[in-house]
PDB file of C-alpha atoms in Angstrom:
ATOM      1  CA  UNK A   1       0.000   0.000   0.000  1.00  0.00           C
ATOM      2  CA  UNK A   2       1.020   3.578  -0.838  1.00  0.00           C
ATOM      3  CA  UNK A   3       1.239   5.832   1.882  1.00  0.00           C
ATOM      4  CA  UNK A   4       1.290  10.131   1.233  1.00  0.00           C
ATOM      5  CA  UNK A   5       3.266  11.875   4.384  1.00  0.00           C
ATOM      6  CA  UNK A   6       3.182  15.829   4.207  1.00  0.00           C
ATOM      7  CA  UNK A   7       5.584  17.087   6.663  1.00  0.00           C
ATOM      8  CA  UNK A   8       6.836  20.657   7.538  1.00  0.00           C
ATOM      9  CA  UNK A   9       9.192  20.059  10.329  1.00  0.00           C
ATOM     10  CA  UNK A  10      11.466  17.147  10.818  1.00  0.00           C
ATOM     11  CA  UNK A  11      10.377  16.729  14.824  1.00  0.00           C
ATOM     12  CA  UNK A  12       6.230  17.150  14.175  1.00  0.00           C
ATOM     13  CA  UNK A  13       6.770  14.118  11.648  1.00  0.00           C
ATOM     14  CA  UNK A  14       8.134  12.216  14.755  1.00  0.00           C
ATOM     15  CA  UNK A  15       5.707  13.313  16.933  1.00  0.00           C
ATOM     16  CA  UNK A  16       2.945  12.074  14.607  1.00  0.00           C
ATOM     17  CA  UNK A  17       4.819   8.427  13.923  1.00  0.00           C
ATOM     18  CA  UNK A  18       5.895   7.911  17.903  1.00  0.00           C
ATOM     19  CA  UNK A  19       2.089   7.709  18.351  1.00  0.00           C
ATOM     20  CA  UNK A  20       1.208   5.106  16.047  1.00  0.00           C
ATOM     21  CA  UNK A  21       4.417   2.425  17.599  1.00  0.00           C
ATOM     22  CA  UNK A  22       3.840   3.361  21.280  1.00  0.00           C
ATOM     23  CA  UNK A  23       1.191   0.558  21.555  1.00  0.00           C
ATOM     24  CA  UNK A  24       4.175  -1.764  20.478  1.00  0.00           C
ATOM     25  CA  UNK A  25       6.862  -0.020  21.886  1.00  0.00           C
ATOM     26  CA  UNK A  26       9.734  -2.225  24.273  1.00  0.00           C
ATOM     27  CA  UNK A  27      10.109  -1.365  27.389  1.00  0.00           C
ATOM     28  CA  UNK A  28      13.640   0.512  28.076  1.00  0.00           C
ATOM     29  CA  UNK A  29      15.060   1.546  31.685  1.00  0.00           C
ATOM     30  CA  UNK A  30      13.872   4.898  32.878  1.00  0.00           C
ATOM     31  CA  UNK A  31      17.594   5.804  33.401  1.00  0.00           C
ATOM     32  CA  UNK A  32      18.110   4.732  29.515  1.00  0.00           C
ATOM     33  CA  UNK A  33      20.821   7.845  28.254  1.00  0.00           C
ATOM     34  CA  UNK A  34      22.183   8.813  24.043  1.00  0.00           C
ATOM     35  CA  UNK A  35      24.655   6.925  23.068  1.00  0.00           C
ATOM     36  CA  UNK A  36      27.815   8.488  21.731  1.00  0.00           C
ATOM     37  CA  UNK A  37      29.922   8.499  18.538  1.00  0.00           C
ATOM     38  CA  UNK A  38      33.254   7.298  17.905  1.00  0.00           C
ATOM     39  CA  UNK A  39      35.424   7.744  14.747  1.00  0.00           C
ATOM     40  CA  UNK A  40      37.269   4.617  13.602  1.00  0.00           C
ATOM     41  CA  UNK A  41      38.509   3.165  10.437  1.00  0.00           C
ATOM     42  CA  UNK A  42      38.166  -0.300   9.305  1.00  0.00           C
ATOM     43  CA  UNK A  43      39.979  -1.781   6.501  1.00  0.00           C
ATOM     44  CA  UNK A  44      41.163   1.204   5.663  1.00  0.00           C
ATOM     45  CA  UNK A  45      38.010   3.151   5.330  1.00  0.00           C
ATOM     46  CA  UNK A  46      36.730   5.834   7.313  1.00  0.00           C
ATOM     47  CA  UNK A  47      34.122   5.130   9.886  1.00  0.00           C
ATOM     48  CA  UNK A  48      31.509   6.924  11.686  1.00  0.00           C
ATOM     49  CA  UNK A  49      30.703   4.371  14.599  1.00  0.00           C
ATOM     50  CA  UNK A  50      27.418   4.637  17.427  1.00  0.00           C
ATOM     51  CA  UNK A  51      28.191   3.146  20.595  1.00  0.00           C
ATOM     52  CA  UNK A  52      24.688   2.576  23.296  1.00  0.00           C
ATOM     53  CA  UNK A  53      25.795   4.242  26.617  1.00  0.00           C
ATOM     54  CA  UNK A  54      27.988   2.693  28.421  1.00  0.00           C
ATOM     55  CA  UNK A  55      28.905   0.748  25.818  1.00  0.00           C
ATOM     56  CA  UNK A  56      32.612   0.339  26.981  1.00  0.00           C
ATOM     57  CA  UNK A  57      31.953  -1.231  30.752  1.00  0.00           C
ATOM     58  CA  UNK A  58      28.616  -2.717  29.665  1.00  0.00           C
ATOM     59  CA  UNK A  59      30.540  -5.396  27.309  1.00  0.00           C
ATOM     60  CA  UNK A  60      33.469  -5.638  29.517  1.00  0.00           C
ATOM     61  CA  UNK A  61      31.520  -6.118  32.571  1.00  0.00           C
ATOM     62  CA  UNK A  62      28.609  -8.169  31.349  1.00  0.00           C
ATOM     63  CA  UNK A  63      29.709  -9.356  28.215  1.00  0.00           C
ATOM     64  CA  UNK A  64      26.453  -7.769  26.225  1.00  0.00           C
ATOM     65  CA  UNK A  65      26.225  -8.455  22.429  1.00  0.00           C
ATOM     66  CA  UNK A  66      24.304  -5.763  20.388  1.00  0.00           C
ATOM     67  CA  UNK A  67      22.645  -5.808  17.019  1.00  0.00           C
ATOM     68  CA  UNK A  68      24.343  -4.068  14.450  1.00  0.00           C
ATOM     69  CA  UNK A  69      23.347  -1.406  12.070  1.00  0.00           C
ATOM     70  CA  UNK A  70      25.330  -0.536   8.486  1.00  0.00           C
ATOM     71  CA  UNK A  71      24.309   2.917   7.414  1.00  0.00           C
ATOM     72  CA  UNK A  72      25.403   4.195   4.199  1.00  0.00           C
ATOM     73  CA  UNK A  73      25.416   7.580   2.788  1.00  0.00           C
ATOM     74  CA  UNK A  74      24.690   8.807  -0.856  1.00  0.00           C
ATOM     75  CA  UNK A  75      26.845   9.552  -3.816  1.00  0.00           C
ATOM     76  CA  UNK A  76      29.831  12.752  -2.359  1.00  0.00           C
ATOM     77  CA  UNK A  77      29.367  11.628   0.900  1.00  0.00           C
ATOM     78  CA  UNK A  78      31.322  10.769   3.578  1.00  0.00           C
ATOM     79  CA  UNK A  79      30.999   8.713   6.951  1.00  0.00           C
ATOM     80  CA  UNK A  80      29.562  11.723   9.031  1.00  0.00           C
ATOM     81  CA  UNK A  81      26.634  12.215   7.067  1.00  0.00           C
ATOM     82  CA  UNK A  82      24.158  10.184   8.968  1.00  0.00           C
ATOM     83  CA  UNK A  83      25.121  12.007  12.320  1.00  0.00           C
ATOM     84  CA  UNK A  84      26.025  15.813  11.105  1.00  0.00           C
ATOM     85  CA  UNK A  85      22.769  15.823   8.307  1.00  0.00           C
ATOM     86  CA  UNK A  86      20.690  12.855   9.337  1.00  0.00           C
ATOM     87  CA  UNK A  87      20.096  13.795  12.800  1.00  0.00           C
ATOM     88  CA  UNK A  88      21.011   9.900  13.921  1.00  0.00           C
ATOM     89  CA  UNK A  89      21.723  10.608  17.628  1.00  0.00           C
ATOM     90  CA  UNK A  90      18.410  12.191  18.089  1.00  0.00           C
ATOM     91  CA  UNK A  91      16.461  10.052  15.991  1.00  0.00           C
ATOM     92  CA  UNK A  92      18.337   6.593  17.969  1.00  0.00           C
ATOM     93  CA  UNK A  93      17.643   8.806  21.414  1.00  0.00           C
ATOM     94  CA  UNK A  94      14.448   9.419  20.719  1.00  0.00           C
ATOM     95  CA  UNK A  95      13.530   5.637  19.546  1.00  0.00           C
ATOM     96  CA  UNK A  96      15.290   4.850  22.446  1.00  0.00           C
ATOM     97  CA  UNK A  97      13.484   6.830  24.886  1.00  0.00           C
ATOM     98  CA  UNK A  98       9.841   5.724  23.675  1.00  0.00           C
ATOM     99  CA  UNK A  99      11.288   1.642  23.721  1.00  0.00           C
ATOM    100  CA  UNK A 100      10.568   1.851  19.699  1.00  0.00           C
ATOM    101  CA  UNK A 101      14.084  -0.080  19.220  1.00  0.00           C
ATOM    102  CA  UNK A 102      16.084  -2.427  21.171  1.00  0.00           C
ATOM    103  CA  UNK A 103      19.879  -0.413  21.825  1.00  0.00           C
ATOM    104  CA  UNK A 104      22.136  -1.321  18.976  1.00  0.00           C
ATOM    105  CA  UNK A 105      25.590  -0.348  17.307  1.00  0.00           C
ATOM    106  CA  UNK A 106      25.404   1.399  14.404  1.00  0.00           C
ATOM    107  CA  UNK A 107      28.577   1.712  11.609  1.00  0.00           C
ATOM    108  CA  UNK A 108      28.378   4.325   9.373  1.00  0.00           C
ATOM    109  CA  UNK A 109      30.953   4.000   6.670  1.00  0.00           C
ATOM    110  CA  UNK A 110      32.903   6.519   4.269  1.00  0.00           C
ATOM    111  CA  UNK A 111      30.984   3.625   1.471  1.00  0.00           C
ATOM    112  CA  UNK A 112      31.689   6.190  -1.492  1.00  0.00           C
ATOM    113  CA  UNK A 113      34.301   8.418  -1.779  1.00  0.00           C
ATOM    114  CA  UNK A 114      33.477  11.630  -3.340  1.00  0.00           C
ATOM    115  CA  UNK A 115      35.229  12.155  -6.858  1.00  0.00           C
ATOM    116  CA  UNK A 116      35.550  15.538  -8.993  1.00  0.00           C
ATOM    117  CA  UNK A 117      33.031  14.332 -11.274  1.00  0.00           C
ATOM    118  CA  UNK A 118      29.367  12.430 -11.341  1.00  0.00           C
ATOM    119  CA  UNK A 119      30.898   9.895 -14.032  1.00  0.00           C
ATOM    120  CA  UNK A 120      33.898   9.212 -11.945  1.00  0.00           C
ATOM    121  CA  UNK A 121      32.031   9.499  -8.585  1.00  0.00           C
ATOM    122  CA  UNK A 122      29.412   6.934 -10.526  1.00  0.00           C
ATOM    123  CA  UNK A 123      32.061   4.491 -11.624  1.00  0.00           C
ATOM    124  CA  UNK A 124      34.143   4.436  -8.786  1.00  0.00           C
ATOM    125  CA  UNK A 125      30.369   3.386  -6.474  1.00  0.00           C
ATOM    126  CA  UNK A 126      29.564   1.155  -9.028  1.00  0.00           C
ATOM    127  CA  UNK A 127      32.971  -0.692  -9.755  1.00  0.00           C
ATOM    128  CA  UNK A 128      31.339  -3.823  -7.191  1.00  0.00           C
ATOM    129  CA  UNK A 129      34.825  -2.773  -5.206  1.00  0.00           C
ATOM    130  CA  UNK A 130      32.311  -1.993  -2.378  1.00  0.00           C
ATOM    131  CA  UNK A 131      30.922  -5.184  -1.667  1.00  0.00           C
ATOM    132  CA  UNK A 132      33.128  -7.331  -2.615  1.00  0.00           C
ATOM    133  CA  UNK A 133      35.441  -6.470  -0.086  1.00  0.00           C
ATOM    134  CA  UNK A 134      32.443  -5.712   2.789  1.00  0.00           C
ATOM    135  CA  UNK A 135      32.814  -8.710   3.977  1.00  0.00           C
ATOM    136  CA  UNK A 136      35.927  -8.708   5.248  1.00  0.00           C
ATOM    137  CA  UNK A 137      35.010  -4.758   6.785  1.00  0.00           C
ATOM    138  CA  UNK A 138      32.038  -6.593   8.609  1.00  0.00           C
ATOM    139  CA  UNK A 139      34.210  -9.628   9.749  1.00  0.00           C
ATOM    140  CA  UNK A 140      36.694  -6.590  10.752  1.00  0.00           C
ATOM    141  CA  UNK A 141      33.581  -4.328  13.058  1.00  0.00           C
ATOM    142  CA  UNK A 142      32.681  -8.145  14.159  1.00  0.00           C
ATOM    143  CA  UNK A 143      36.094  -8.483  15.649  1.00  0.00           C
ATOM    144  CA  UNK A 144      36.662  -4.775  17.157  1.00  0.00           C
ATOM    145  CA  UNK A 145      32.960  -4.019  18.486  1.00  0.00           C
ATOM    146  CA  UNK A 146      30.773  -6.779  20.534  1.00  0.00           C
ATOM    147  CA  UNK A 147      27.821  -6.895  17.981  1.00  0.00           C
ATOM    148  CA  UNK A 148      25.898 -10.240  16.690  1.00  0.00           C
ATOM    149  CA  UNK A 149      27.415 -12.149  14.045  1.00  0.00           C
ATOM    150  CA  UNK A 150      23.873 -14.019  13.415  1.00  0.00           C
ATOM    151  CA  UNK A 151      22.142 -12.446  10.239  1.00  0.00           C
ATOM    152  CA  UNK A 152      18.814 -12.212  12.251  1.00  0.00           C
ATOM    153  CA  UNK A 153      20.860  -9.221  14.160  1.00  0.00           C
ATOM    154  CA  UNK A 154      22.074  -7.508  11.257  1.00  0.00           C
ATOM    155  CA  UNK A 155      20.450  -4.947   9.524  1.00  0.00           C
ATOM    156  CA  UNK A 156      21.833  -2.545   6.269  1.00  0.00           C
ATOM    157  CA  UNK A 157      20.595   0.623   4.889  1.00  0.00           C
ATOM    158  CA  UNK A 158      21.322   3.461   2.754  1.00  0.00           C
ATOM    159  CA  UNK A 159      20.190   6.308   1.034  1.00  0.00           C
ATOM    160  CA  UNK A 160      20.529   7.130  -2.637  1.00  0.00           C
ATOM    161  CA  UNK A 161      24.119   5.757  -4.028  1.00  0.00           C
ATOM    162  CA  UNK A 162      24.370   3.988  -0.083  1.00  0.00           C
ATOM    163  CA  UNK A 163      20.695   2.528  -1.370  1.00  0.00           C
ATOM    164  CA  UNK A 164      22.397   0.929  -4.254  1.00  0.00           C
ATOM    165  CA  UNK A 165      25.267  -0.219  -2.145  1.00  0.00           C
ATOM    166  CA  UNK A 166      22.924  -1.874   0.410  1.00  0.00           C
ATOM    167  CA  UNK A 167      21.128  -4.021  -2.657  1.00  0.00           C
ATOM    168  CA  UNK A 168      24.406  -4.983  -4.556  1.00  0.00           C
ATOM    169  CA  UNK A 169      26.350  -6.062  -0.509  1.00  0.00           C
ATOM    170  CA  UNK A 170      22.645  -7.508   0.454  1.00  0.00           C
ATOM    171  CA  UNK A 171      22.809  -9.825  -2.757  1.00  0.00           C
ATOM    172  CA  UNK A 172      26.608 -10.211  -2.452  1.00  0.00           C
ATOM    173  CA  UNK A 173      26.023 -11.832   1.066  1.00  0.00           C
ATOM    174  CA  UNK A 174      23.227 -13.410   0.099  1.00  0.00           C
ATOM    175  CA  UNK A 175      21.291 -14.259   3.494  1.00  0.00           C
ATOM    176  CA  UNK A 176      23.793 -12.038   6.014  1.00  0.00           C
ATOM    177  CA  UNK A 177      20.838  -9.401   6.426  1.00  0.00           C
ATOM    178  CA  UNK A 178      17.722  -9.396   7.714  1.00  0.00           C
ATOM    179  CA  UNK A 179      16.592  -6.418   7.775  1.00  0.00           C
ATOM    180  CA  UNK A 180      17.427  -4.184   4.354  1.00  0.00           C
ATOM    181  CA  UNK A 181      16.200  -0.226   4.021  1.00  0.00           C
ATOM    182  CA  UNK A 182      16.654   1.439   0.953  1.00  0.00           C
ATOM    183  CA  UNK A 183      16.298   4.918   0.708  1.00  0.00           C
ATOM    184  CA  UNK A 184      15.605   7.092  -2.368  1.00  0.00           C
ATOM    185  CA  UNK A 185      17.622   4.404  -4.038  1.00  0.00           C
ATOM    186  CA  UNK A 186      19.886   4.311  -7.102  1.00  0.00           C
ATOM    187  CA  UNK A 187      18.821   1.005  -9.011  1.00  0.00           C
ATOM    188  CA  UNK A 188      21.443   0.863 -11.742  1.00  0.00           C
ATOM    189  CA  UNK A 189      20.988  -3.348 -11.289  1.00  0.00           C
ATOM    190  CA  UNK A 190      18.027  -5.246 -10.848  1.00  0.00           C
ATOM    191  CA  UNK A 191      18.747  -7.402  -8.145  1.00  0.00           C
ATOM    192  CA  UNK A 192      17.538  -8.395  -4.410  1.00  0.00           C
ATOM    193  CA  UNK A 193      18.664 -10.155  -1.411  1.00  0.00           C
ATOM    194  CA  UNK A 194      16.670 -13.960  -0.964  1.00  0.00           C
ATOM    195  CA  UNK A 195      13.493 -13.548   1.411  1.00  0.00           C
ATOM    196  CA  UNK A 196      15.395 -11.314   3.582  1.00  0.00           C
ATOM    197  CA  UNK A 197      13.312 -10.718   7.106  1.00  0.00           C
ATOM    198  CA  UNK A 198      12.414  -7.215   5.707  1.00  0.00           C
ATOM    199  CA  UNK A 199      12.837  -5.174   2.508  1.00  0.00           C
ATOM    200  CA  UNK A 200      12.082  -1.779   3.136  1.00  0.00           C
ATOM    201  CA  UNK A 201      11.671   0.870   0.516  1.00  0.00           C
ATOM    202  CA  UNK A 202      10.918   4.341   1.423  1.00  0.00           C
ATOM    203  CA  UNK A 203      10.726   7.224  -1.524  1.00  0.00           C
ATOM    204  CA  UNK A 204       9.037  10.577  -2.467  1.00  0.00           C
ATOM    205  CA  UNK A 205       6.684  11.220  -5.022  1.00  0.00           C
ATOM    206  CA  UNK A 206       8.987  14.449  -6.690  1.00  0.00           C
ATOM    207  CA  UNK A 207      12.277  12.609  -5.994  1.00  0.00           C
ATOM    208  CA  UNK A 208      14.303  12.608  -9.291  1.00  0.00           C
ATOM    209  CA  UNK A 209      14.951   8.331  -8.937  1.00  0.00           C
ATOM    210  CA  UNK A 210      10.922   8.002  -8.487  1.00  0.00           C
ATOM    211  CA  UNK A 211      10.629   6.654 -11.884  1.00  0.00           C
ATOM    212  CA  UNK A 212      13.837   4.153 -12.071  1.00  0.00           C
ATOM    213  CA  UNK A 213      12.430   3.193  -8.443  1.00  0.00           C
ATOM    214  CA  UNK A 214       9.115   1.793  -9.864  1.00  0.00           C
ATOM    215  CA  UNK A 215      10.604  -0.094 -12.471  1.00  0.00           C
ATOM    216  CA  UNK A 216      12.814  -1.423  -9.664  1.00  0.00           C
ATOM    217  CA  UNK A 217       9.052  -2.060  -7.808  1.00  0.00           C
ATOM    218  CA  UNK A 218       7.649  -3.649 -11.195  1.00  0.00           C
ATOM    219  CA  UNK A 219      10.792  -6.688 -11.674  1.00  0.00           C
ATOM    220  CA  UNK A 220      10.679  -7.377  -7.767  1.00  0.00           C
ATOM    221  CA  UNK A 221       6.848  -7.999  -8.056  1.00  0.00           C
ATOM    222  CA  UNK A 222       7.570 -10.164 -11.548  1.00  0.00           C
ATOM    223  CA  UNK A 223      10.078 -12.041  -9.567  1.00  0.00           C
ATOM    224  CA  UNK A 224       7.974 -12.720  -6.384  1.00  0.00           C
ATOM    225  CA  UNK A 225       9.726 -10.379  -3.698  1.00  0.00           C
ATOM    226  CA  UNK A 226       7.910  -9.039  -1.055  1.00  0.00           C
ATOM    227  CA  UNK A 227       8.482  -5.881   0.242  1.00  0.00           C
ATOM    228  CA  UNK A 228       7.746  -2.948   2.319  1.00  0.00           C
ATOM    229  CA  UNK A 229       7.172   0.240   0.128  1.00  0.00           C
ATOM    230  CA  UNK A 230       6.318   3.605   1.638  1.00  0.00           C
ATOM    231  CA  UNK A 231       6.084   6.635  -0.550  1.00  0.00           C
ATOM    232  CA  UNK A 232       6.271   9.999   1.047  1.00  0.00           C
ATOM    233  CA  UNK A 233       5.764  13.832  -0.535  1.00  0.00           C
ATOM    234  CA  UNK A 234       8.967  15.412  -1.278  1.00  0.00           C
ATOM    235  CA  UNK A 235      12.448  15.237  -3.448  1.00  0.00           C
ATOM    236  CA  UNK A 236      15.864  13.805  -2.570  1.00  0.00           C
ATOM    237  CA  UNK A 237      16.030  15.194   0.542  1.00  0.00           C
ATOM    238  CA  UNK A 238      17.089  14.755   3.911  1.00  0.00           C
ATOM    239  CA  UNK A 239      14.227  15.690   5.662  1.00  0.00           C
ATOM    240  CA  UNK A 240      12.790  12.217   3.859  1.00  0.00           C
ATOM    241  CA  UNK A 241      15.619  10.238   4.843  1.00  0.00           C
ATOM    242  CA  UNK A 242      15.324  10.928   8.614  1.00  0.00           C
ATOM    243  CA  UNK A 243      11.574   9.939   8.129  1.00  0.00           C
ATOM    244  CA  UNK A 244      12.410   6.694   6.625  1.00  0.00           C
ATOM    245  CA  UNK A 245      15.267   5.430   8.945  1.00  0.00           C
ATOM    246  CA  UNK A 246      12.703   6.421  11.893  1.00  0.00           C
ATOM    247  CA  UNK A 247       9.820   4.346   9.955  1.00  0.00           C
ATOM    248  CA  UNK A 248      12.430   1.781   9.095  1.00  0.00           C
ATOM    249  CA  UNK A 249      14.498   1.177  12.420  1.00  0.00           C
ATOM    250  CA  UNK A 250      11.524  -0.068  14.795  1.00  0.00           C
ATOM    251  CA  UNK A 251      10.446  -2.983  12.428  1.00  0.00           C
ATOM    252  CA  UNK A 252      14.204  -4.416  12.548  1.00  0.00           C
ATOM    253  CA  UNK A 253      15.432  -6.643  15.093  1.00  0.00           C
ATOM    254  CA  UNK A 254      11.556  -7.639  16.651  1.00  0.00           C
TER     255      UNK A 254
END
């Protein structure tokens, strides 16, 4: 079903969504506090990295394991997108607060280096460098940070280019993911992860990839996929992106 969202202000878009999941909201400690963000590179590329509170004694004192979020940006983008643009420590503190989503790690990579030009910027994100080699960058994060290695605690998201990236790594590693958001996503390739928990798909109706997006739609359907697809006013913005990782993050990990 197609869904029309008309929002003015990032926060009254939250307000309006935190009462429709309150009814199935988890219950968090009332001294629950934001988690904090680390910098860190793995495999040689740049990380942005969010750690619950505590995170530090919590796993060294009681050994906790967390579920593990890749977040990927869009085409010139870098690895602190998600937290300087995307508002991802308020959105996370917020979910938090309400007990919308369980606490989790979330890595936020440098996934596409910005070049001087859209062909070379296009070319280098769509060389199949990227996921090829992810991997060994997840098997890396498994090693350094005490998250889940089982694929029913991994989740992987993107917007735009990073939307592409999390369908080509999703297919690469077939089965690693159950929980896949794609956000105003490039869909150079037709392809999809196999019965993956949750495929969601989150766009607006003036956003420049709205057309390639529903012939994307259209071979998923003629190949039997199911999927999630929410379609929201707007462009290629960031105002829809925060929407969709809030819609997105409290149907993963249930």
């Amino acid at each position: 079903m197609t869904h029309y969202f008309n929002k003015t202000l990032f926060f009254s878009a939250f307000i309006v969504f935190s009462g429709l999941i309150l009814s199935g909201c988890r219950q968090q400690p009332a001294t629950l506090q934001v988690g904090t963000v680390q910098n860190d590179t793995l495999i040689g590329v740049p990380c942005c990295v969010y750690l619950p509170y505590g995170y530090a004694e919590r796993v060294t004192k009681k050994q906790e394991v967390f579920p593990v979020l890749y977040l990927q940006h869009g085409m010139w983008g870098e690895e602190h997108d998600w937290t300087e643009k995307g508002n991802l420590i308020g959105i996370m503190d917020s979910l938090l607060r309400i007990g919308a989503v369980p606490e989790m790690v979330v890595i936020m990579p440098d996934n596409c280096p910005s070049r001087p030009t859209y062909e070379e910027e296009k070319a280098d994100a769509t060389s199949g460098e990227w996921e090829n080699n992810f991997a060994q960058f997840m098997a890396e994060a498994e090693a350094r940070y005490s998250i889940s290695t089982e694929p029913s605690q991994r989740a992987i998201a993107g917007l735009s280019m990073g939307g592409y990236h999390t369908m080509r790594v999703a297919s690469v590693l077939d089965g690693q993911f159950a929980y896949i958001g794609m956000f105003s996503p490039a869909t150079f390739v037709h392809q999809a992860a196999s019965a993956p928990t949750l495929l969601w798909i989150g766009i607006g109706n003036e956003d420049f990839l709205y057309d390639s997006l529903q012939e994307y739609r259209h071979w998923l359907e003629e190949h039997h996929y199911e999927y999630t697809y929410y379609e929201s006013a707007g462009e290629h913005t960031w105002d829809n992106w925060q929407d969709y990782l809030i819609r997105f993050l409290p149907k993963c990990f249930r």
